[in-house]
PDB file of N, CA and C in Angstrom:
ATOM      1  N   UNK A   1      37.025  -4.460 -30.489  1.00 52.00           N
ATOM      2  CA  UNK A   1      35.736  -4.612 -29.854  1.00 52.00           C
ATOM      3  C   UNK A   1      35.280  -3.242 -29.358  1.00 52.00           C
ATOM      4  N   UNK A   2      34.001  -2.827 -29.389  1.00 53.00           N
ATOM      5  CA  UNK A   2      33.550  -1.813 -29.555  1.00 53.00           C
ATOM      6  C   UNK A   2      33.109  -1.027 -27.810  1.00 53.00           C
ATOM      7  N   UNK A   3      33.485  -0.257 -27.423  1.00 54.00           N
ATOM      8  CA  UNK A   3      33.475  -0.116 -25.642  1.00 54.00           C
ATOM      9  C   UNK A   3      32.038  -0.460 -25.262  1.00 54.00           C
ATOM     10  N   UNK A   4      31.176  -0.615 -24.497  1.00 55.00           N
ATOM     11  CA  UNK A   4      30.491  -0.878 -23.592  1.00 55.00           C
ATOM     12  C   UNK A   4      29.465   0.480 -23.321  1.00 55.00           C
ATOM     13  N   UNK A   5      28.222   0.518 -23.926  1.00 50.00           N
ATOM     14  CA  UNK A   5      27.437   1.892 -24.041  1.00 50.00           C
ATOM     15  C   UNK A   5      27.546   2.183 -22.125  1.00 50.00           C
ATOM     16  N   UNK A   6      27.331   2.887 -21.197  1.00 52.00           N
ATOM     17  CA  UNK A   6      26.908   3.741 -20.266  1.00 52.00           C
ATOM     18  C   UNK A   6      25.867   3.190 -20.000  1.00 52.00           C
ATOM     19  N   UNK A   7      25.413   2.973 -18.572  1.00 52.00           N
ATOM     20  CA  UNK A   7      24.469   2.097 -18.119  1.00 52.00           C
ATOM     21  C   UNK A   7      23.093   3.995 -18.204  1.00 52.00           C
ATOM     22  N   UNK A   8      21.795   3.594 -18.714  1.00 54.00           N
ATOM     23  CA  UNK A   8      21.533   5.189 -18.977  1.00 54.00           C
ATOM     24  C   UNK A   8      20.886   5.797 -17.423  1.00 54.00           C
ATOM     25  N   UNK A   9      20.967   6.681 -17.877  1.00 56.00           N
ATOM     26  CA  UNK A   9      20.818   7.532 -16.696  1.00 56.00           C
ATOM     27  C   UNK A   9      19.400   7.495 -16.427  1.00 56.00           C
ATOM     28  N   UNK A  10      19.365   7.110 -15.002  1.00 53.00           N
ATOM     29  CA  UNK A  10      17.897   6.641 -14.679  1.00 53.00           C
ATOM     30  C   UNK A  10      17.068   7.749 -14.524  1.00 53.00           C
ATOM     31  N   UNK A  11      17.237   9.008 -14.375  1.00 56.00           N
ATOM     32  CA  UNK A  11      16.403   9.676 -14.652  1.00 56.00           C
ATOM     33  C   UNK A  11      15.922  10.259 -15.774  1.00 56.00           C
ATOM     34  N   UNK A  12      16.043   9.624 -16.696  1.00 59.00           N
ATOM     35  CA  UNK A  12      15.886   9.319 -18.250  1.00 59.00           C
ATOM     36  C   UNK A  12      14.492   8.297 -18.637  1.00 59.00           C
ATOM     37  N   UNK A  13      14.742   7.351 -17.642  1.00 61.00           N
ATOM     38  CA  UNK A  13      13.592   6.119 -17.498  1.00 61.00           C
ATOM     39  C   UNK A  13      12.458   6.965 -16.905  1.00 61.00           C
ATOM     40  N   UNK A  14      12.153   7.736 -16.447  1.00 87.00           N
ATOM     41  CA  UNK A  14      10.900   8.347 -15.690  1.00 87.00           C
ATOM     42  C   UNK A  14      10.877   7.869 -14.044  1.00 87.00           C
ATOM     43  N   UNK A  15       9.628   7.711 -13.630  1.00 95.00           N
ATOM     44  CA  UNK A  15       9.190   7.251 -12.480  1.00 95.00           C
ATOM     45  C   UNK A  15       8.765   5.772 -12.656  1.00 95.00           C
ATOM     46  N   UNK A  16       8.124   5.654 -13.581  1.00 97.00           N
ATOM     47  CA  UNK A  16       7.802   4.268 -13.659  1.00 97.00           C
ATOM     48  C   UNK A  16       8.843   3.399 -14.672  1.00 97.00           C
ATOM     49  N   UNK A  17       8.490   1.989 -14.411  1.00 98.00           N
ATOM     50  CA  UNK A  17       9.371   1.264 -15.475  1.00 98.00           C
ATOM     51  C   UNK A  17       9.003   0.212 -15.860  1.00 98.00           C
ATOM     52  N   UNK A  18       8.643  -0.229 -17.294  1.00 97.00           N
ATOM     53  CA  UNK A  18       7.936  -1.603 -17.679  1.00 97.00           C
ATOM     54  C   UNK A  18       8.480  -2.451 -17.123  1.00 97.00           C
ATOM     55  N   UNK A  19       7.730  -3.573 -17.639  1.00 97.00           N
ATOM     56  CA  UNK A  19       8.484  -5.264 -16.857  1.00 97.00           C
ATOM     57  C   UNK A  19       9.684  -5.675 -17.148  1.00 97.00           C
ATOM     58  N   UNK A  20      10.277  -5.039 -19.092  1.00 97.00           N
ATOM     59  CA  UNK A  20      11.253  -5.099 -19.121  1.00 97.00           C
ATOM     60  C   UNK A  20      12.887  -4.418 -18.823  1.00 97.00           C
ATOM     61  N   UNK A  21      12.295  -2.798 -18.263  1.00 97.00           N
ATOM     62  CA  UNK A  21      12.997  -2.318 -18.071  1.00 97.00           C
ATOM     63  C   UNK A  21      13.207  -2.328 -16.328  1.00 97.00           C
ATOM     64  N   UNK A  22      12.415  -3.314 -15.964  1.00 98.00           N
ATOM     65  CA  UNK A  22      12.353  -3.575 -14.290  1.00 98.00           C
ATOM     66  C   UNK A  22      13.046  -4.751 -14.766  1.00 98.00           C
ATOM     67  N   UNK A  23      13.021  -6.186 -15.137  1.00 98.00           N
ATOM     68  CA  UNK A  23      14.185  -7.205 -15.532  1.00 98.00           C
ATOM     69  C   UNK A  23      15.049  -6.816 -15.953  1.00 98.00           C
ATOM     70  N   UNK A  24      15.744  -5.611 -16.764  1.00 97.00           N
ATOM     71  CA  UNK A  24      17.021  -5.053 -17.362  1.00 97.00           C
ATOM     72  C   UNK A  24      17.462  -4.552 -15.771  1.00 97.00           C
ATOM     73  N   UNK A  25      17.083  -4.035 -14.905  1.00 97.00           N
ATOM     74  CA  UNK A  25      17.673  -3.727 -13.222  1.00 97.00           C
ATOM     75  C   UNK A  25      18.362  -4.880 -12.538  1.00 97.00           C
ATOM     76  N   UNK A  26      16.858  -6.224 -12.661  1.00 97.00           N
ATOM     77  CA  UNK A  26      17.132  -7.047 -12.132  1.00 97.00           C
ATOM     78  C   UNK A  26      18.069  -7.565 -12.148  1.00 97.00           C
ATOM     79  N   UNK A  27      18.316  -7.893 -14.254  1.00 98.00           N
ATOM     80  CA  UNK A  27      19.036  -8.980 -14.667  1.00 98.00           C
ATOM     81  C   UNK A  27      18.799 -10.300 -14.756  1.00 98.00           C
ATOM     82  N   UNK A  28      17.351 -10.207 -14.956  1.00 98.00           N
ATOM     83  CA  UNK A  28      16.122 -11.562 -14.808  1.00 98.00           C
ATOM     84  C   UNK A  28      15.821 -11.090 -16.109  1.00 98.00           C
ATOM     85  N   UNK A  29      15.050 -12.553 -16.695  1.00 98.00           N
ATOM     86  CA  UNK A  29      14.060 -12.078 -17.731  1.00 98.00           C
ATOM     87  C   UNK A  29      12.510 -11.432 -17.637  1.00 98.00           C
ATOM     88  N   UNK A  30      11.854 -11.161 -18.873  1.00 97.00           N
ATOM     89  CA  UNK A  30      10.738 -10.481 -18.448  1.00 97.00           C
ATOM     90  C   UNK A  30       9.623 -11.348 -17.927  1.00 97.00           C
ATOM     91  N   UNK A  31       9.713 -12.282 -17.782  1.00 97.00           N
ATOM     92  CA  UNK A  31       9.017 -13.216 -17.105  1.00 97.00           C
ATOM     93  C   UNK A  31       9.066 -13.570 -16.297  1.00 97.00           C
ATOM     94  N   UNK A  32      10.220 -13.376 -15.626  1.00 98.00           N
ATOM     95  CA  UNK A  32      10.577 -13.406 -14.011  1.00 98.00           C
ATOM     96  C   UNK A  32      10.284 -12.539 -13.347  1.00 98.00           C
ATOM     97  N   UNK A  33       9.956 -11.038 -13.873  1.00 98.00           N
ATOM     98  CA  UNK A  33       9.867 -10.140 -13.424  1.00 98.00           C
ATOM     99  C   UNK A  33       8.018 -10.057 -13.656  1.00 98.00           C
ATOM    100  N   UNK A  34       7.271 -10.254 -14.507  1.00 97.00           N
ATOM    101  CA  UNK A  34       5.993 -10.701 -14.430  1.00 97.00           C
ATOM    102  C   UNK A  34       5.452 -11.990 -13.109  1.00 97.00           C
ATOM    103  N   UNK A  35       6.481 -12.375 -13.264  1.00 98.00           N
ATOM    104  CA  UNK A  35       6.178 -13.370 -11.801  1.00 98.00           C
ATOM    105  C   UNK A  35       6.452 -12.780 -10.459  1.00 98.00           C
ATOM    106  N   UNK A  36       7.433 -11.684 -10.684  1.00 98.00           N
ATOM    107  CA  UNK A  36       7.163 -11.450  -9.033  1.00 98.00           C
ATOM    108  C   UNK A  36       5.909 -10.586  -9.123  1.00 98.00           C
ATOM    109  N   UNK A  37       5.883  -9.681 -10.002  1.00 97.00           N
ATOM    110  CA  UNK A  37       4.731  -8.589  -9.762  1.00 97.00           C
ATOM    111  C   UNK A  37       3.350  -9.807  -9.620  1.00 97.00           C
ATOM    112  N   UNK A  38       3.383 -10.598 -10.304  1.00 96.00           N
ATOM    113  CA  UNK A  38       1.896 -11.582  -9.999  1.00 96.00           C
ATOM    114  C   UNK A  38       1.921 -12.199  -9.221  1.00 96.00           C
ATOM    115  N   UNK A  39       2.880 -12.326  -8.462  1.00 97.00           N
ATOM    116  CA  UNK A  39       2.354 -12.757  -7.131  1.00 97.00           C
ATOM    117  C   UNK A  39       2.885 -11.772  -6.063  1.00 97.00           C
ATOM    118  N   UNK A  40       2.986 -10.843  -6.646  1.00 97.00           N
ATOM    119  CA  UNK A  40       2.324  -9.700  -5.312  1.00 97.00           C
ATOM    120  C   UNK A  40       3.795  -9.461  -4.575  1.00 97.00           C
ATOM    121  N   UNK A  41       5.184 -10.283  -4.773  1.00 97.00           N
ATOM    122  CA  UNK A  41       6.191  -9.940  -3.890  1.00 97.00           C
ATOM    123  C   UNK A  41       6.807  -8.359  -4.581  1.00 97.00           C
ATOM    124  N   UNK A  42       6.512  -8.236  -6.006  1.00 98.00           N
ATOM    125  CA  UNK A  42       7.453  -6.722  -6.292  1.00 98.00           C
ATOM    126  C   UNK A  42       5.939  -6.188  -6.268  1.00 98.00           C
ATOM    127  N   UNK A  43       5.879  -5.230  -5.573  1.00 97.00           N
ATOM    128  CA  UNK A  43       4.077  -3.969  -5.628  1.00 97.00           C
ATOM    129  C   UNK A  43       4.276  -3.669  -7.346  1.00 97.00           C
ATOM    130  N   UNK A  44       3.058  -3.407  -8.000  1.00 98.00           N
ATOM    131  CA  UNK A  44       2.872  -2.699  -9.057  1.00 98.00           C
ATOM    132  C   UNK A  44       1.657  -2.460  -9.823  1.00 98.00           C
ATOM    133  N   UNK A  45       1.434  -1.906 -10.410  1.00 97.00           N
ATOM    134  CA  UNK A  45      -0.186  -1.241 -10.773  1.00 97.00           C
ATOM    135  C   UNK A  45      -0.250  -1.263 -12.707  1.00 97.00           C
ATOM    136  N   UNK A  46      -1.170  -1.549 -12.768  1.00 95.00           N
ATOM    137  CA  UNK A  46      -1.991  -2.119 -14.065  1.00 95.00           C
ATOM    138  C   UNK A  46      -2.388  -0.995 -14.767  1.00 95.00           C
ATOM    139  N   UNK A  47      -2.172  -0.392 -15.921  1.00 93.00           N
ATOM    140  CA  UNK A  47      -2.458   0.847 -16.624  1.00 93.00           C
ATOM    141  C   UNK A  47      -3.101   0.422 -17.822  1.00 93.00           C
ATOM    142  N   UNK A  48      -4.636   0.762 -17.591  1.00 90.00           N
ATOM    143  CA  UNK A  48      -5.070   0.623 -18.915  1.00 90.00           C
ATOM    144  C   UNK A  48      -5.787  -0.991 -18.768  1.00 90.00           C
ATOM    145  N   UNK A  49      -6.694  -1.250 -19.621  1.00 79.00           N
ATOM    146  CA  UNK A  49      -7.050  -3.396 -19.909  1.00 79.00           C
ATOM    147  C   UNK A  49      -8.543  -3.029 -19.623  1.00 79.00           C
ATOM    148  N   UNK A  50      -9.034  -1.984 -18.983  1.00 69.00           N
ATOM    149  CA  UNK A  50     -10.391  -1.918 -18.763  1.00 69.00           C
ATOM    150  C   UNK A  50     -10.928  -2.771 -17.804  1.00 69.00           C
ATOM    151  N   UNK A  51     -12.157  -2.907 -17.143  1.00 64.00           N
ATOM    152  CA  UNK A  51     -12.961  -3.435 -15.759  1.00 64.00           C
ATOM    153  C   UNK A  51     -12.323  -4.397 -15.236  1.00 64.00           C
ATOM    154  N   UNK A  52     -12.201  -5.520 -16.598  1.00 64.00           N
ATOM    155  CA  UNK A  52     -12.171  -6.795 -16.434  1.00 64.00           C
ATOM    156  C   UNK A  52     -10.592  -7.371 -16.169  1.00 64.00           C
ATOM    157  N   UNK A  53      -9.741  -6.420 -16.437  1.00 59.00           N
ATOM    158  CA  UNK A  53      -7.895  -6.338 -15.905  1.00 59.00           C
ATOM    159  C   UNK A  53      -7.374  -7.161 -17.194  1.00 59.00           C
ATOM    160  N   UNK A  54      -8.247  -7.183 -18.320  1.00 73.00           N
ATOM    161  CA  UNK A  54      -7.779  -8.081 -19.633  1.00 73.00           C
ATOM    162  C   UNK A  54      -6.706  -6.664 -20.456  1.00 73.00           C
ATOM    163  N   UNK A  55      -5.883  -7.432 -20.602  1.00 83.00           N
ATOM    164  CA  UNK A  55      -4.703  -6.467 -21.685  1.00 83.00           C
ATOM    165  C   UNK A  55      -4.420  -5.157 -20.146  1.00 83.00           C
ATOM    166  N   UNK A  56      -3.726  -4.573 -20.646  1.00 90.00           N
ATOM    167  CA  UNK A  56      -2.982  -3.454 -19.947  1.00 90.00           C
ATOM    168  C   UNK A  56      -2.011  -3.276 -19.612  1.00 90.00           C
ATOM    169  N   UNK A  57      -0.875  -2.632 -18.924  1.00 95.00           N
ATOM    170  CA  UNK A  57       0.354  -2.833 -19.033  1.00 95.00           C
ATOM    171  C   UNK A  57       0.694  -2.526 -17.366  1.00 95.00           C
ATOM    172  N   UNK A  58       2.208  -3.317 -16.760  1.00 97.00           N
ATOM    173  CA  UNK A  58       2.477  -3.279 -15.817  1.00 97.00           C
ATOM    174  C   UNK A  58       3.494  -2.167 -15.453  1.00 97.00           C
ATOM    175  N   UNK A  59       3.374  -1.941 -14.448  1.00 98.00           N
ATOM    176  CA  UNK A  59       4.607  -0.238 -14.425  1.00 98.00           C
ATOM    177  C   UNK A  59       4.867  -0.871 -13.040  1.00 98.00           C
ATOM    178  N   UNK A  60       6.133  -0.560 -12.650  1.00 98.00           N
ATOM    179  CA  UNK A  60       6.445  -0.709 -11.223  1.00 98.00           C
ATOM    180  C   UNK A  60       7.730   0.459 -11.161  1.00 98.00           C
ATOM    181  N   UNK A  61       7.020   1.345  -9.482  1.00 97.00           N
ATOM    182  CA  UNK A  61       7.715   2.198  -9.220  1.00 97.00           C
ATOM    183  C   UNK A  61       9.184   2.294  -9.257  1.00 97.00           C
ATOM    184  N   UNK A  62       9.872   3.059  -9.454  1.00 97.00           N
ATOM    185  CA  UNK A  62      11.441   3.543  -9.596  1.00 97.00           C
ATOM    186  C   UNK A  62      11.866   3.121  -7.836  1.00 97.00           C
ATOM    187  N   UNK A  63      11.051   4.207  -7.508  1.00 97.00           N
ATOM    188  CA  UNK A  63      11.181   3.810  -5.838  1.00 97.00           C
ATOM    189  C   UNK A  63      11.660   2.846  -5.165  1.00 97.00           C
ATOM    190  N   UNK A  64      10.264   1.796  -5.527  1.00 98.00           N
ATOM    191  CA  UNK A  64       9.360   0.865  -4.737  1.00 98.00           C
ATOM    192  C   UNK A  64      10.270  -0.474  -5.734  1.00 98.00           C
ATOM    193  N   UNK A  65      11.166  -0.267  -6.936  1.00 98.00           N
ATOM    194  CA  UNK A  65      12.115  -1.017  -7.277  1.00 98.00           C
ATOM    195  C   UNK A  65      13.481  -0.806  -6.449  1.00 98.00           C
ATOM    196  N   UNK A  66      13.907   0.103  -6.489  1.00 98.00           N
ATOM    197  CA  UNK A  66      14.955   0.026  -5.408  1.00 98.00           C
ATOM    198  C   UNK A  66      14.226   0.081  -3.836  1.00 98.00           C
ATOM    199  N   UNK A  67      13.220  -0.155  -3.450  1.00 97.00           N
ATOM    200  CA  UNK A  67      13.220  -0.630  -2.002  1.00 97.00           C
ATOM    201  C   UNK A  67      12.981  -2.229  -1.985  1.00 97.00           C
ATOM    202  N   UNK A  68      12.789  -2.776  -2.854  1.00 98.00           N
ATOM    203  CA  UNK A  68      12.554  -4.378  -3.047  1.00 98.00           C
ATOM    204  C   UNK A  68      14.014  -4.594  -3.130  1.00 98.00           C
ATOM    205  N   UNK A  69      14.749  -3.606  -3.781  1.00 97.00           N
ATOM    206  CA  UNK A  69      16.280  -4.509  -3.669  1.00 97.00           C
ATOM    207  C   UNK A  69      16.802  -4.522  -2.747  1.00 97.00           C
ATOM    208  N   UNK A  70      16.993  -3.170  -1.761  1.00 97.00           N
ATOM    209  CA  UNK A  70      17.115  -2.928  -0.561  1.00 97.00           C
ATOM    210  C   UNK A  70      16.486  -3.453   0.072  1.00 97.00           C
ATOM    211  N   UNK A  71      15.176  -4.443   0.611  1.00 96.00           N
ATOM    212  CA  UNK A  71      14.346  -5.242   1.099  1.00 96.00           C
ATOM    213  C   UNK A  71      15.247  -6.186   1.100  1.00 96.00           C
ATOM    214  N   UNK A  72      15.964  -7.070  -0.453  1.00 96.00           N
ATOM    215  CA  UNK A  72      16.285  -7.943  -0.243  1.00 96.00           C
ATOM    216  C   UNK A  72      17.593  -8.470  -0.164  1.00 96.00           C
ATOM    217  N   UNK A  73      18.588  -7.183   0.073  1.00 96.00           N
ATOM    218  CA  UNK A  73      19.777  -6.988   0.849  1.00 96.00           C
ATOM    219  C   UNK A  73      19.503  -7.737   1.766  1.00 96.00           C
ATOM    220  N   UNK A  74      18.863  -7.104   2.734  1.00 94.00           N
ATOM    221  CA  UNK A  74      18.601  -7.237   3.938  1.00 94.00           C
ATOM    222  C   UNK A  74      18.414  -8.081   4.383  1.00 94.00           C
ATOM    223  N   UNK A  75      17.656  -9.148   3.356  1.00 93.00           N
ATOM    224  CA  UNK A  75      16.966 -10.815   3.732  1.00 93.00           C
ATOM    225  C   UNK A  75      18.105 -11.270   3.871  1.00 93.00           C
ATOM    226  N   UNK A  76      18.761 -10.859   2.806  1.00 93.00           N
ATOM    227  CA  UNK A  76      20.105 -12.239   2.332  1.00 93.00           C
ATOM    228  C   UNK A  76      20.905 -11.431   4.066  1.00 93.00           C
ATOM    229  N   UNK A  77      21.413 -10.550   4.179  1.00 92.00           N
ATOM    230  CA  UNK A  77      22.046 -10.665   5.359  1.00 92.00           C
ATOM    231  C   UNK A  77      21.540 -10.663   6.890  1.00 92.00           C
ATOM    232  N   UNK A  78      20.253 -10.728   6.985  1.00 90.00           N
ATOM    233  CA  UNK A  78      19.591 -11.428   7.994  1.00 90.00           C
ATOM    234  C   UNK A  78      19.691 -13.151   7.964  1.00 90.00           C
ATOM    235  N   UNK A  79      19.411 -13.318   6.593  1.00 88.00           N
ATOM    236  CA  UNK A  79      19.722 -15.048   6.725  1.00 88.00           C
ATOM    237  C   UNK A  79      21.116 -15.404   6.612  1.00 88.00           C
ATOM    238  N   UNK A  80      22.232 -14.334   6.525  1.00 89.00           N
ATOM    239  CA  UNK A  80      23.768 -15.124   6.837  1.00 89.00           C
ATOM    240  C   UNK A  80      24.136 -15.100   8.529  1.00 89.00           C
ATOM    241  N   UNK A  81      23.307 -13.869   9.012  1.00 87.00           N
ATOM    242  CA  UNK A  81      23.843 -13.760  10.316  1.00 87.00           C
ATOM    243  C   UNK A  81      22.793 -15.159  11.030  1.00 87.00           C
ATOM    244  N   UNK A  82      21.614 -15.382  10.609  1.00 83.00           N
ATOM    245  CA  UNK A  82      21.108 -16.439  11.581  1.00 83.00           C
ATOM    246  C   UNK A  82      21.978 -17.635  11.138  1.00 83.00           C
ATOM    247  N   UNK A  83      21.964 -18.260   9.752  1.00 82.00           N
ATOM    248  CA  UNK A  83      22.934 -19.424   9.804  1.00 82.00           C
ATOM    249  C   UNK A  83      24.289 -19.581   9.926  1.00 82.00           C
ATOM    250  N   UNK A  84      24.781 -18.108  10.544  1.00 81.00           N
ATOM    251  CA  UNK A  84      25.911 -18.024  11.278  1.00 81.00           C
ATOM    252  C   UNK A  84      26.448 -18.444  12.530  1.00 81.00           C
ATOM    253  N   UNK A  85      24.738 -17.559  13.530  1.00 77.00           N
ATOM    254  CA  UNK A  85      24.678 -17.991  14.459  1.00 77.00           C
ATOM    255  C   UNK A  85      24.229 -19.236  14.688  1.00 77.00           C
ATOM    256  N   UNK A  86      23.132 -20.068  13.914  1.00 66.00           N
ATOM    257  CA  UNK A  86      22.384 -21.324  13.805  1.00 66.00           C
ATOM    258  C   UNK A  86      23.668 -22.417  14.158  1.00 66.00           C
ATOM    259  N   UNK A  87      24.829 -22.482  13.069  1.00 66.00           N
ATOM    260  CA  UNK A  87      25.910 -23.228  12.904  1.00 66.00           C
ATOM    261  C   UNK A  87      26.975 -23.050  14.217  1.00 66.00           C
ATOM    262  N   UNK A  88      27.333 -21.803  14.788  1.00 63.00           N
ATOM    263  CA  UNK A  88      28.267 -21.240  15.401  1.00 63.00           C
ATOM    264  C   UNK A  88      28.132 -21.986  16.672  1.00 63.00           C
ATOM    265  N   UNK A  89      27.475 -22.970  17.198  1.00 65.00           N
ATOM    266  CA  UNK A  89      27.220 -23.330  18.080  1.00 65.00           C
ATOM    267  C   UNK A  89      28.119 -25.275  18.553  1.00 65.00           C
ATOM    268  N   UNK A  90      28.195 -25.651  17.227  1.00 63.00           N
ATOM    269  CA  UNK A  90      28.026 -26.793  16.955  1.00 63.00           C
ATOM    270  C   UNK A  90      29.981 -26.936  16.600  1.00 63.00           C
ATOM    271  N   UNK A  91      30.262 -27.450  17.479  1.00 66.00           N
ATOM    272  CA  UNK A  91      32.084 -27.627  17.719  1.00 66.00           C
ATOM    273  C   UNK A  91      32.486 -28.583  16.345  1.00 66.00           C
ATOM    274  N   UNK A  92      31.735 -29.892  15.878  1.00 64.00           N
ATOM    275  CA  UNK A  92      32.164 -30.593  14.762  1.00 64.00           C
ATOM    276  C   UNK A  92      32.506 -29.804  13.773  1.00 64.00           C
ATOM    277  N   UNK A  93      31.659 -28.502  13.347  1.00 58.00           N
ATOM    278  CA  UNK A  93      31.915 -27.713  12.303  1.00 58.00           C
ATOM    279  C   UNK A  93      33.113 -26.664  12.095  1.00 58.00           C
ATOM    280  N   UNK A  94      33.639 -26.682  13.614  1.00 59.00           N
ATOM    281  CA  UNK A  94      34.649 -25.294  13.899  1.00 59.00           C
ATOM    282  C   UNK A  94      36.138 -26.421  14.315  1.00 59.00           C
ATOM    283  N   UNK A  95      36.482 -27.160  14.155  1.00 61.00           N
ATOM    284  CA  UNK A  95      37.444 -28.096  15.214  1.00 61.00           C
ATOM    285  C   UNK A  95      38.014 -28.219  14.589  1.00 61.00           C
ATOM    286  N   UNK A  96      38.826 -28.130  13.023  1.00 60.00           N
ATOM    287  CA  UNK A  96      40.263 -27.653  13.151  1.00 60.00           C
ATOM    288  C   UNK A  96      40.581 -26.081  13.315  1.00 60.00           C
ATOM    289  N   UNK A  97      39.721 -25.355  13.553  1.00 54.00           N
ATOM    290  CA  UNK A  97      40.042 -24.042  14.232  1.00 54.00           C
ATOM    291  C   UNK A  97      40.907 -23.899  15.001  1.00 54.00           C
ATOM    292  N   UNK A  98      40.918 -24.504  16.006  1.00 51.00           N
ATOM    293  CA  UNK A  98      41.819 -25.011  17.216  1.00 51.00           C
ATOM    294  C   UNK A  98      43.314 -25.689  16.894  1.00 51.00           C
ATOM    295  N   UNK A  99      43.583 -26.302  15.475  1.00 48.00           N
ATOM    296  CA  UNK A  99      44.598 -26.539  15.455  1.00 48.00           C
ATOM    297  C   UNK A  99      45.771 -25.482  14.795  1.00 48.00           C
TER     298      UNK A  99
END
């Protein structure tokens, strides 16, 4: 079996990065990644389609992709420490601890 190419060197990709090379980060498809940019949770800007925003292509920052991931570090461990604390309260859940 043949080794495993080198993940490429991102400063190879430029500054910007299509939808599919923003889902190849993710590890989503390119349609998942068209869904966050359309509804506005990943930022990204429209190149090209003319007045009417018909045809054109989506680019989303290098940046502003790793601060959405780093954004959503953060969620996921803001929401372990609250349903940590949420739960941590409640003795049925902790009571063979004690034994």
């Amino acid at each position: 079996m043949a080794p495993l190419a080198p993940p490429p060197d991102s400063s190879a990709l430029g500054r910007f990065l299509t939808l599919a090379d923003t889902a190849e980060v993710l590890n989503i498809s390119a349609s998942q990644a068209y869904a966050l940019v359309r509804s506005g949770e990943l930022p990204a800007i429209k190149i090209g389609g003319g007045e009417q925003g018909a045809g054109g292509h989506w680019r989303v920052e290098r940046d502003v992709l790793e601060g959405y991931i780093a954004g959503k570090y953060e969620e996921n461990r803001r929401r372990n420490l609250w349903n940590q604390a949420e739960f941590a309260d409640i003795p049925e859940l902790f009571a063979d601890r004690d034994h």
